[in-house]
CSV table of C-alpha atoms in Angstrom, one decimal:
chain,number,residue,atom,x,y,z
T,1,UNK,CA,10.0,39.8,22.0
T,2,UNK,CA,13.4,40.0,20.4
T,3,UNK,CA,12.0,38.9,17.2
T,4,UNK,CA,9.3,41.6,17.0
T,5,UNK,CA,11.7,44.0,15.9
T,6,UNK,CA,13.2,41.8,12.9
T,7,UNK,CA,9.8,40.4,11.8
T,8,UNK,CA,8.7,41.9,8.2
T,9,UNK,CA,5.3,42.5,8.4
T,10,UNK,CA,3.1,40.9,5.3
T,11,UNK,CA,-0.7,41.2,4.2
T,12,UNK,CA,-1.0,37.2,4.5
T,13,UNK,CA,-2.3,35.8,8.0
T,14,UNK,CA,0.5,33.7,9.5
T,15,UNK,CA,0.4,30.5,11.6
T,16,UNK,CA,2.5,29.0,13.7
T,17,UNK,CA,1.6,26.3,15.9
T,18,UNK,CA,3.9,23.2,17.8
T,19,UNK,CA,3.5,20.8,21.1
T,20,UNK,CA,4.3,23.1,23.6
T,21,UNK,CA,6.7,20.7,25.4
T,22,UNK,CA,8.8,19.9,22.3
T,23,UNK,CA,10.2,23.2,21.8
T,24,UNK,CA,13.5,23.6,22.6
T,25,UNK,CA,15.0,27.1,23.7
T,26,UNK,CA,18.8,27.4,22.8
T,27,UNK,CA,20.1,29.7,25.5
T,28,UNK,CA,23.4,29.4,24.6
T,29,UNK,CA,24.7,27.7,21.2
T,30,UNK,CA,25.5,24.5,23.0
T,31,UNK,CA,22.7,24.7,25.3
T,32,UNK,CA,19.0,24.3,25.8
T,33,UNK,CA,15.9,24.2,27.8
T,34,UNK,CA,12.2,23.0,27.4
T,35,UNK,CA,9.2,25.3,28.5
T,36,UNK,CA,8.2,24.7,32.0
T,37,UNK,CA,4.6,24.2,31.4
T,38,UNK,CA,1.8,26.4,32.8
T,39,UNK,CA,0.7,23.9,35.5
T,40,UNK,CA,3.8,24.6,37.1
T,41,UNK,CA,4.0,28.4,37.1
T,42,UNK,CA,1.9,28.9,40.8
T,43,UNK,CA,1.1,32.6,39.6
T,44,UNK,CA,-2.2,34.2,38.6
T,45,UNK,CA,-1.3,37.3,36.4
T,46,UNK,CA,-3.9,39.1,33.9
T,47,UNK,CA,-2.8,42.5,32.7
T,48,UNK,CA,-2.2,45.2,30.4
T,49,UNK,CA,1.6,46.7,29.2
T,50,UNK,CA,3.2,48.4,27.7
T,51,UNK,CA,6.4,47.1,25.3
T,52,UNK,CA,9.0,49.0,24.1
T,53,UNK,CA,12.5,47.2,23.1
T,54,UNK,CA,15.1,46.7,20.2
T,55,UNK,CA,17.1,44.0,18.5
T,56,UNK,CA,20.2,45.3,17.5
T,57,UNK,CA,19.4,48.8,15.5
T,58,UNK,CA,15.9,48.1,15.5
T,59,UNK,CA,13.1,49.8,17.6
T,60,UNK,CA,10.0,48.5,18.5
T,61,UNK,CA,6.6,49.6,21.1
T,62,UNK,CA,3.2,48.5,21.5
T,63,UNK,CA,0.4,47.9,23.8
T,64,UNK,CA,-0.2,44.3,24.9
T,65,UNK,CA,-2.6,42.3,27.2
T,66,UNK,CA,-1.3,39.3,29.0
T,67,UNK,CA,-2.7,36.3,31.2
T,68,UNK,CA,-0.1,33.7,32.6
T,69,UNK,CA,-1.7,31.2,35.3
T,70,UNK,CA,-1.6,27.5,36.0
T,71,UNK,CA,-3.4,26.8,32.6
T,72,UNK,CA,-2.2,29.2,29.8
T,73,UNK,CA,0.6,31.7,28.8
T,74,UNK,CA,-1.9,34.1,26.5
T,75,UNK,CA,-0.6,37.4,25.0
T,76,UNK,CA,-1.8,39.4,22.4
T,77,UNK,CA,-0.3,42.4,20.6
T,78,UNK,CA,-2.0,45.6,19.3
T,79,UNK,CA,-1.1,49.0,17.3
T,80,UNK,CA,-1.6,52.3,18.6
T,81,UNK,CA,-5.3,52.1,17.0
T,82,UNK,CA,-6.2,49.1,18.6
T,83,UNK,CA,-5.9,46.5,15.7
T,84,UNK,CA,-4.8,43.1,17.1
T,85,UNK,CA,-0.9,42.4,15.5
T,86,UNK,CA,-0.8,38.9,17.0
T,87,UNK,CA,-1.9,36.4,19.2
T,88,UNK,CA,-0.1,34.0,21.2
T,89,UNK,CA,-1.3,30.9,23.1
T,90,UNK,CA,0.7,28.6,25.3
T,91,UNK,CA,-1.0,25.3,27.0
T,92,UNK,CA,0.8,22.7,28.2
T,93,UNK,CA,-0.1,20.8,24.7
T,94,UNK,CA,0.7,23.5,22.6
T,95,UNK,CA,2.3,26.6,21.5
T,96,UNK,CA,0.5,29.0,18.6
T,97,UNK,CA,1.2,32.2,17.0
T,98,UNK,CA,-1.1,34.0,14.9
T,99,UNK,CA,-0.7,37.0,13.0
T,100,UNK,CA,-2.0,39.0,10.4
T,101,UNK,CA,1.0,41.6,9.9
T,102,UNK,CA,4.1,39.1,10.8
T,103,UNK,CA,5.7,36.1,9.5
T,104,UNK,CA,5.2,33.5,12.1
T,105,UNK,CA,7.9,31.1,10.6
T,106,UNK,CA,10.7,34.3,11.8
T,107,UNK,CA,8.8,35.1,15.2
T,108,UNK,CA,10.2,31.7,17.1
T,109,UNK,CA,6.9,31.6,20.0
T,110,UNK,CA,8.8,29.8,21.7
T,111,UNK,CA,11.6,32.3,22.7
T,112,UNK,CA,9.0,34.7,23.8
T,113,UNK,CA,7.3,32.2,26.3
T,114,UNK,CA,10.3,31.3,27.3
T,115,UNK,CA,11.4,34.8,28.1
T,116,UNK,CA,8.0,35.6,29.7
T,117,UNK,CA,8.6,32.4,32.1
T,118,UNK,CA,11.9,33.9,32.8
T,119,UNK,CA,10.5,37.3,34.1
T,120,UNK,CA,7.4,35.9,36.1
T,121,UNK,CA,7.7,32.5,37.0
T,122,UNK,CA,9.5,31.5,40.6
T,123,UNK,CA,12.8,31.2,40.7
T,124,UNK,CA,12.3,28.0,42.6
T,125,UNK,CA,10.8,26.2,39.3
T,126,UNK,CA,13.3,28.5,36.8
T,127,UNK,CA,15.8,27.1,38.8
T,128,UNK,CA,15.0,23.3,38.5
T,129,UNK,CA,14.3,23.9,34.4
T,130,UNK,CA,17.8,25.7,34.2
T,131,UNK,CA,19.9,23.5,36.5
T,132,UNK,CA,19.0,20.2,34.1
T,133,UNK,CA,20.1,22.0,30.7
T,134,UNK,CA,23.9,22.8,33.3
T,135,UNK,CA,22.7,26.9,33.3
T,136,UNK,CA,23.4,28.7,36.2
T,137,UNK,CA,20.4,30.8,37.6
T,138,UNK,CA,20.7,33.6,40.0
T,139,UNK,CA,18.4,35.6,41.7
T,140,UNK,CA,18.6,38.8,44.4
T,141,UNK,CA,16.7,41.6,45.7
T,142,UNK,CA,18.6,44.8,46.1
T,143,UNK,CA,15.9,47.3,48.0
T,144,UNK,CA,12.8,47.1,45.8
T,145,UNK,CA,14.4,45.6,42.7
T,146,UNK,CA,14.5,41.6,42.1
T,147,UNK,CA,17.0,40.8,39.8
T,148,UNK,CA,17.3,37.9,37.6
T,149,UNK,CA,20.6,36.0,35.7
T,150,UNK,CA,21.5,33.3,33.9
T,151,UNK,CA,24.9,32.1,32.9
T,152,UNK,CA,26.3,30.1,30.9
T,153,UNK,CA,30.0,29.1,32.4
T,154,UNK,CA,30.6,32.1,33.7
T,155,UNK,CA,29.3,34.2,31.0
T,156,UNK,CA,26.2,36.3,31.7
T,157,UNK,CA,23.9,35.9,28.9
T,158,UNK,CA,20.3,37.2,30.4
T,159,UNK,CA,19.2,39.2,32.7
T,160,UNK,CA,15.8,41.1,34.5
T,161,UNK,CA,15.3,43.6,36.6
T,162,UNK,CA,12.0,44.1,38.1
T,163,UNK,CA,11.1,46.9,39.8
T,164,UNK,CA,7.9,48.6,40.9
T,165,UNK,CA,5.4,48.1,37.4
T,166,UNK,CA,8.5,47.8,35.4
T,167,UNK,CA,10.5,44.7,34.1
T,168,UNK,CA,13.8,45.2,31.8
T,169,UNK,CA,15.0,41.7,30.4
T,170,UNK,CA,18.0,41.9,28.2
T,171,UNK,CA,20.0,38.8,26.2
T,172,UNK,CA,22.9,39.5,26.1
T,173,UNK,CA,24.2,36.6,23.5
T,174,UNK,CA,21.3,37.6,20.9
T,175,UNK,CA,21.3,41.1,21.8
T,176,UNK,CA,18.3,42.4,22.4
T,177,UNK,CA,15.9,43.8,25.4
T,178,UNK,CA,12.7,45.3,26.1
T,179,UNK,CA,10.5,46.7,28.9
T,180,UNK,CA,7.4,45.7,30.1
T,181,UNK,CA,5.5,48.3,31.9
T,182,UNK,CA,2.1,47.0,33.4
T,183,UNK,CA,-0.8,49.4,34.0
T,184,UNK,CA,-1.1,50.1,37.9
T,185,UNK,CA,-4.6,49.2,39.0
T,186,UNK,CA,-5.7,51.6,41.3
């Protein structure tokens, strides 16, 4: 999500598309992970948000639609009118990004799944992932807020809260952070 607020938008569609498991998520400078690949996740979520979050000065909101489950990471983007902004697609044999308005080469898909894994998936399978690239994870509930961490050394550079319909997920190395608030279904 970071990257939405840097992205210059253009009138060209823009493609982006790699194997999902080859992508390689730099967490730190000296450190990595690999996507953990849907299969894995062992959630079921299909909703509608709302985004709002900055990279550095840089301000950006929108309305978005997401499915995660054991097959696909799918999120889509739209304006205030309804216009789709972009697309993105996660299988465990790929990873596209599509867009009309930003320059898929700057967005990095990657990051963002990798990001979404970090606020939904169990902490028992973002542990495993994060543990093999010599990350610490750490996870705790305080009342009705879960709260997420990852350190490098003993350097904090992520963390989510979640709490209620709302999830805030800063980075703290590439600093930037949004909110995800999903729509409550009555």
């Amino acid at each position: 999500m970071a990257a939405l607020g840097a992205v210059v938008l253009t009138a060209c569609t823009s493609h982006s598309a790699v194997a999902g498991n080859s992508a390689k998520i730099y967490y730190s400078d000296a450190r990595y992970i690999q996507l953990i690949e849907p299969q894995n996740s062992g959630i079921s979520v299909e909703e509608n948000q709302l985004m709002t979050g900055s990279y550095g000065e840089k301000k950006f909101s929108g309305e978005s639609w997401m499915l995660l489950n054991d097959t696909t990471v799918h999120m889509m983007l739209f304006s205030s009118m309804g216009n789709t902004i972009a697309e993105l697609v996660y299988t465990k044999d790929s990873l596209a990004f599509n867009s009309k308005w930003m320059n898929a080469e700057k967005m990095k898909p990657e990051y963002i799944i990798a990001d979404i894994q970090f606020c939904y998936y169990p902490a028992s399978v973002l542990q495993k992932n994060f543990d093999a690239a010599g990350f610490t994870f750490a996870e705790s509930q305080d009342g009705d807020a879960l709260h997420r961490t990852l350190f490098d050394g003993k350097t904090a550079i992520l963390k989510m809260e979640k709490r209620g319909n709302k999830i805030v997920l800063q980075n703290l190395l590439r600093h930037y952070s949004y909110q995800i608030e999903s729509e409550i279904k009555e």
